[in-house]
PDB file of N, CA and C in Angstrom:
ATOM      1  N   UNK K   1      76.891  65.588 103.296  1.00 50.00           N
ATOM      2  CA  UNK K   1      77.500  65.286 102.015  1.00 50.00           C
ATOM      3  C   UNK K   1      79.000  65.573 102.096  1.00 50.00           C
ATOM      4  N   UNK K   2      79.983  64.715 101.677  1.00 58.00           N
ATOM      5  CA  UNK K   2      81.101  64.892 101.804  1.00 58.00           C
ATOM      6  C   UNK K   2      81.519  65.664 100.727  1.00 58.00           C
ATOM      7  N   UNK K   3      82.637  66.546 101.592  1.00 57.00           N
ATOM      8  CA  UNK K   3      83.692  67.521  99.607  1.00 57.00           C
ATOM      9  C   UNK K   3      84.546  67.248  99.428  1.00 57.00           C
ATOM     10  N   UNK K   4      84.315  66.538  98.047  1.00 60.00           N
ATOM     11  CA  UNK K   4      85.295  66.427  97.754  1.00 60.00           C
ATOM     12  C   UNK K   4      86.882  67.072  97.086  1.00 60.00           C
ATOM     13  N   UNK K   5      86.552  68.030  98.149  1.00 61.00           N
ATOM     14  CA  UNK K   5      87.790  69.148  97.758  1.00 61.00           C
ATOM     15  C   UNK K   5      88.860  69.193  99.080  1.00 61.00           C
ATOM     16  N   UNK K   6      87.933  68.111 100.095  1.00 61.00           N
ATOM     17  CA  UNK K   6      89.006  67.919 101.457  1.00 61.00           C
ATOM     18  C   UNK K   6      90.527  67.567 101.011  1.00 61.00           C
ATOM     19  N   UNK K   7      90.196  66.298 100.367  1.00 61.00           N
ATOM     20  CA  UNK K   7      91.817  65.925  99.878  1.00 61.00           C
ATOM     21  C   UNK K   7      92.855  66.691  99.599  1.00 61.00           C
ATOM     22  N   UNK K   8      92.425  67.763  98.676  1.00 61.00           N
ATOM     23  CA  UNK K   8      92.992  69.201  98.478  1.00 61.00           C
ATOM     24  C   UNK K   8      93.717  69.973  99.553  1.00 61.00           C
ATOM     25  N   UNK K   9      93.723  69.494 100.562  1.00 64.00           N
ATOM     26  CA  UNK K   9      94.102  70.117 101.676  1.00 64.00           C
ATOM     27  C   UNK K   9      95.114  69.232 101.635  1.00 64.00           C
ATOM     28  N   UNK K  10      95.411  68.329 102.285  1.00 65.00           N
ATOM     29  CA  UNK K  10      96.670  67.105 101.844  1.00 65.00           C
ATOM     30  C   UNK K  10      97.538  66.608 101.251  1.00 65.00           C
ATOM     31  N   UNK K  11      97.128  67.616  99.618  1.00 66.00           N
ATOM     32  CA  UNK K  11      97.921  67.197  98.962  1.00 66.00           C
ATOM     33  C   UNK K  11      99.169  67.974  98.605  1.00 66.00           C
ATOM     34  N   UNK K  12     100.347  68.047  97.770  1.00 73.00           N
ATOM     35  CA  UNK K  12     101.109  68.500  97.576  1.00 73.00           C
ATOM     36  C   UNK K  12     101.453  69.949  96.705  1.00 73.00           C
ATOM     37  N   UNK K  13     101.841  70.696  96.514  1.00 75.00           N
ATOM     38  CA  UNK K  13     101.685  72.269  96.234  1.00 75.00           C
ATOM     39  C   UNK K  13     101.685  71.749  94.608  1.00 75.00           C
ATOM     40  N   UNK K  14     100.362  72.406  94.025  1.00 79.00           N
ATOM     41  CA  UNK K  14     100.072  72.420  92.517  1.00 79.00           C
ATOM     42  C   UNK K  14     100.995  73.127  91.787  1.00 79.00           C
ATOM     43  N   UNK K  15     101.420  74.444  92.149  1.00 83.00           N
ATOM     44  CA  UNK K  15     102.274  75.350  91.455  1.00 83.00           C
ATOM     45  C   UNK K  15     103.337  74.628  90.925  1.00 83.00           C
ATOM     46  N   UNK K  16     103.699  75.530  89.798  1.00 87.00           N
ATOM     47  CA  UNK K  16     104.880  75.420  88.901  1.00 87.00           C
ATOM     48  C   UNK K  16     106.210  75.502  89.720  1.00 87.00           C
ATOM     49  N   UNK K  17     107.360  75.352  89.346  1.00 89.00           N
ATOM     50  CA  UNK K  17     108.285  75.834  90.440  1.00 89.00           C
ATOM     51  C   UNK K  17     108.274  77.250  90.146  1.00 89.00           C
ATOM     52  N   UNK K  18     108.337  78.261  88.850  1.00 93.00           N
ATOM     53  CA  UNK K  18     108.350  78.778  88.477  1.00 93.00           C
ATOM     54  C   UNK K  18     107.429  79.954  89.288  1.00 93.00           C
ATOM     55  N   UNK K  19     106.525  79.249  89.679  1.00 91.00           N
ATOM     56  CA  UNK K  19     105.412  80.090  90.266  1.00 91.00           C
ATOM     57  C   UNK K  19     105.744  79.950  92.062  1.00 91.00           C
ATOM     58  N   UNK K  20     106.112  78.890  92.256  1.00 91.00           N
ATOM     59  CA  UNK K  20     107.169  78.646  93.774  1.00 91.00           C
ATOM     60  C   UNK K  20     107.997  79.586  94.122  1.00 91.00           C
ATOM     61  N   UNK K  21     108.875  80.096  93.091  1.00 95.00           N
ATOM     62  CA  UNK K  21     109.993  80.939  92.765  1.00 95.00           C
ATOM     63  C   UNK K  21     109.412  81.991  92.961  1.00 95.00           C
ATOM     64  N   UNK K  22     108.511  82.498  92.635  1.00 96.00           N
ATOM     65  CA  UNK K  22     108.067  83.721  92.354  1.00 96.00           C
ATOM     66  C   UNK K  22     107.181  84.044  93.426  1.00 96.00           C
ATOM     67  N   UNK K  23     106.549  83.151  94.274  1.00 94.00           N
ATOM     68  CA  UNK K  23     105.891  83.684  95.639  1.00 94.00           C
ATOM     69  C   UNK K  23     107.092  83.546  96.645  1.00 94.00           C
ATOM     70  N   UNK K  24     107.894  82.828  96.468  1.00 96.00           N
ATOM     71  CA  UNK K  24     109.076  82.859  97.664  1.00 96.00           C
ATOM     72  C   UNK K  24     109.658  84.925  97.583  1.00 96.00           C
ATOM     73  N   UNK K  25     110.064  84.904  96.490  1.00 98.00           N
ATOM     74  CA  UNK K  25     110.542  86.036  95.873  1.00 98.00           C
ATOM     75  C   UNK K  25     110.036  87.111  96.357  1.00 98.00           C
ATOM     76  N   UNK K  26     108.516  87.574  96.156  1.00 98.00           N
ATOM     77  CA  UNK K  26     107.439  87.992  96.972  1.00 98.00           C
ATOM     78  C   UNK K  26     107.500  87.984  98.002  1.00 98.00           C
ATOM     79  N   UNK K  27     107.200  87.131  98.742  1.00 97.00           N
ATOM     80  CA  UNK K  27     106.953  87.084 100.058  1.00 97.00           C
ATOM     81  C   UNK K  27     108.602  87.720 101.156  1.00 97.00           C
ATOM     82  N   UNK K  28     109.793  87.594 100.171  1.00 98.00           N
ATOM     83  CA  UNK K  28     111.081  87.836 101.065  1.00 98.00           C
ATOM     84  C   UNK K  28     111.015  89.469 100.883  1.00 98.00           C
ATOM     85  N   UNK K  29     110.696  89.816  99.552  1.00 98.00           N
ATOM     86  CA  UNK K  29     110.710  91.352  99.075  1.00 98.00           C
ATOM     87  C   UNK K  29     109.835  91.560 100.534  1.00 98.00           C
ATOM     88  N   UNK K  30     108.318  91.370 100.678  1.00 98.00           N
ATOM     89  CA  UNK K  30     107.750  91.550 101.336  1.00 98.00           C
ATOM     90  C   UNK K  30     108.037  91.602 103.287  1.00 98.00           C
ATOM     91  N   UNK K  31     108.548  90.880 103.433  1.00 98.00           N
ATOM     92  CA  UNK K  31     109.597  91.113 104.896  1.00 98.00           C
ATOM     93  C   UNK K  31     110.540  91.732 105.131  1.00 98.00           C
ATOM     94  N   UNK K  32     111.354  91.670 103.569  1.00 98.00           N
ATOM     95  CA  UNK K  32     112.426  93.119 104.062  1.00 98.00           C
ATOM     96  C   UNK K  32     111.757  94.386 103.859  1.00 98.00           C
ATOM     97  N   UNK K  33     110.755  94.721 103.208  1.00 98.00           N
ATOM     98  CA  UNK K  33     110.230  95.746 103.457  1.00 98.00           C
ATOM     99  C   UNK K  33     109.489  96.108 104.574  1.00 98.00           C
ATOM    100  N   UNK K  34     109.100  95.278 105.180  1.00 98.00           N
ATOM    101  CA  UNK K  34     108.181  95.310 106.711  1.00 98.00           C
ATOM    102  C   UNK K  34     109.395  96.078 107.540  1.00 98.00           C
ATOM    103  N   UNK K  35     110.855  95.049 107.251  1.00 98.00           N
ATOM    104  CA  UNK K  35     111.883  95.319 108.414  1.00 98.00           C
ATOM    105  C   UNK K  35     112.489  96.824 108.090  1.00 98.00           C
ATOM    106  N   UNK K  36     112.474  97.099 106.869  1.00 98.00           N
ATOM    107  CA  UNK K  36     112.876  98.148 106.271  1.00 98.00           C
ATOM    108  C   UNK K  36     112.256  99.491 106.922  1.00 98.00           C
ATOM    109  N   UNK K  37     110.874  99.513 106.777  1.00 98.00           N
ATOM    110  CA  UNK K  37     109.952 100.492 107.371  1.00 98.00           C
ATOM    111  C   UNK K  37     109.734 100.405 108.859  1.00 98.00           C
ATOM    112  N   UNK K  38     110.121  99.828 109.569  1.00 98.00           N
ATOM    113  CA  UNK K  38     109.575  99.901 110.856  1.00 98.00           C
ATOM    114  C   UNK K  38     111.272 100.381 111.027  1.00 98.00           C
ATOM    115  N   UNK K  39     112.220  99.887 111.389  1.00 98.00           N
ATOM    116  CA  UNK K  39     113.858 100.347 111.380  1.00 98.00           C
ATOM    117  C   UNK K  39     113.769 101.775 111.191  1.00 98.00           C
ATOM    118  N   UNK K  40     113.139 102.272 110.154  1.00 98.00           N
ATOM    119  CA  UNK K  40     113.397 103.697 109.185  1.00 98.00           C
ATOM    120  C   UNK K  40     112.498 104.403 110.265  1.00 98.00           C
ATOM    121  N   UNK K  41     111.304 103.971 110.442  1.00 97.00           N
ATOM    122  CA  UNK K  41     110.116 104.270 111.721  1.00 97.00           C
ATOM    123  C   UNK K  41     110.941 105.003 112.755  1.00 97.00           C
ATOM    124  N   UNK K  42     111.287 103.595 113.792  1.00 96.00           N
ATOM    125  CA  UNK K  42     112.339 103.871 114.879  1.00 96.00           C
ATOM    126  C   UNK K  42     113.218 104.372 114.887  1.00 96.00           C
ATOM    127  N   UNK K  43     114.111 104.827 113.602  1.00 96.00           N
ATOM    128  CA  UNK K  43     115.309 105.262 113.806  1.00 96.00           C
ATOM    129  C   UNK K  43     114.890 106.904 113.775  1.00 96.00           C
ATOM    130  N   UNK K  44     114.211 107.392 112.856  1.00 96.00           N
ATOM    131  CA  UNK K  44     113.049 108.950 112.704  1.00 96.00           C
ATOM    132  C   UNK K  44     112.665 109.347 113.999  1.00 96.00           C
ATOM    133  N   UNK K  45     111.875 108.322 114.592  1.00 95.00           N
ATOM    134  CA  UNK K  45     111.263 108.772 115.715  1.00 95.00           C
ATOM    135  C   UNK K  45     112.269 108.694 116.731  1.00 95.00           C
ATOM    136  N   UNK K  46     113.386 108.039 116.760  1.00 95.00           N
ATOM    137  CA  UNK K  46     114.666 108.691 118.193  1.00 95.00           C
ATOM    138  C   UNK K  46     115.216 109.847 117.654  1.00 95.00           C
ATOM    139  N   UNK K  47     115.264 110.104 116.050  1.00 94.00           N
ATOM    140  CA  UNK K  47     115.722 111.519 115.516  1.00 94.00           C
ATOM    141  C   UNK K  47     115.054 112.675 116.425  1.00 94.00           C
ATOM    142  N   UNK K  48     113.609 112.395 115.901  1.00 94.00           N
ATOM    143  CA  UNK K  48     113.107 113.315 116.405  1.00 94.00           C
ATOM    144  C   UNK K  48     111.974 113.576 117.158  1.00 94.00           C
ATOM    145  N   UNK K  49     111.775 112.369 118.199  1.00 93.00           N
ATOM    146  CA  UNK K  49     111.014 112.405 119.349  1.00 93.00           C
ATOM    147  C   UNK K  49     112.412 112.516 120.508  1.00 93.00           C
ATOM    148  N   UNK K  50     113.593 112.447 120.693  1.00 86.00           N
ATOM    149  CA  UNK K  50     114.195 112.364 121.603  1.00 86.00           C
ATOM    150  C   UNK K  50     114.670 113.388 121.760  1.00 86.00           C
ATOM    151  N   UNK K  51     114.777 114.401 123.199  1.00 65.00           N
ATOM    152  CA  UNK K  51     114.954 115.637 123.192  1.00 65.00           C
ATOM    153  C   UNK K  51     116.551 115.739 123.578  1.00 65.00           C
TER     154      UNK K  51
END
């Protein structure tokens, strides 16, 4: 039986821009914080793993 929810895959982003805006927004918060914490990580641990 075919689904017809394949097309759905193909088609073009439903969201609002509004809601576009707001996962872009998200998602950048979300990488500078990745880069944020791992930096802060490495820079701690040459503090004070390096003798």
């Amino acid at each position: 039986m075919k689904d017809h929810h394949d097309e759905y895959i193909y088609t073009r982003d439903h969201r609002t821009p509004a809601e576009r805006r707001a996962a872009n927004r998200e998602a950048l918060i979300g990488w500078i914080s990745l880069i944020t914490f791992t930096t802060a990580t490495f820079v701690l641990a040459n503090i004070f793993l390096v003798k």
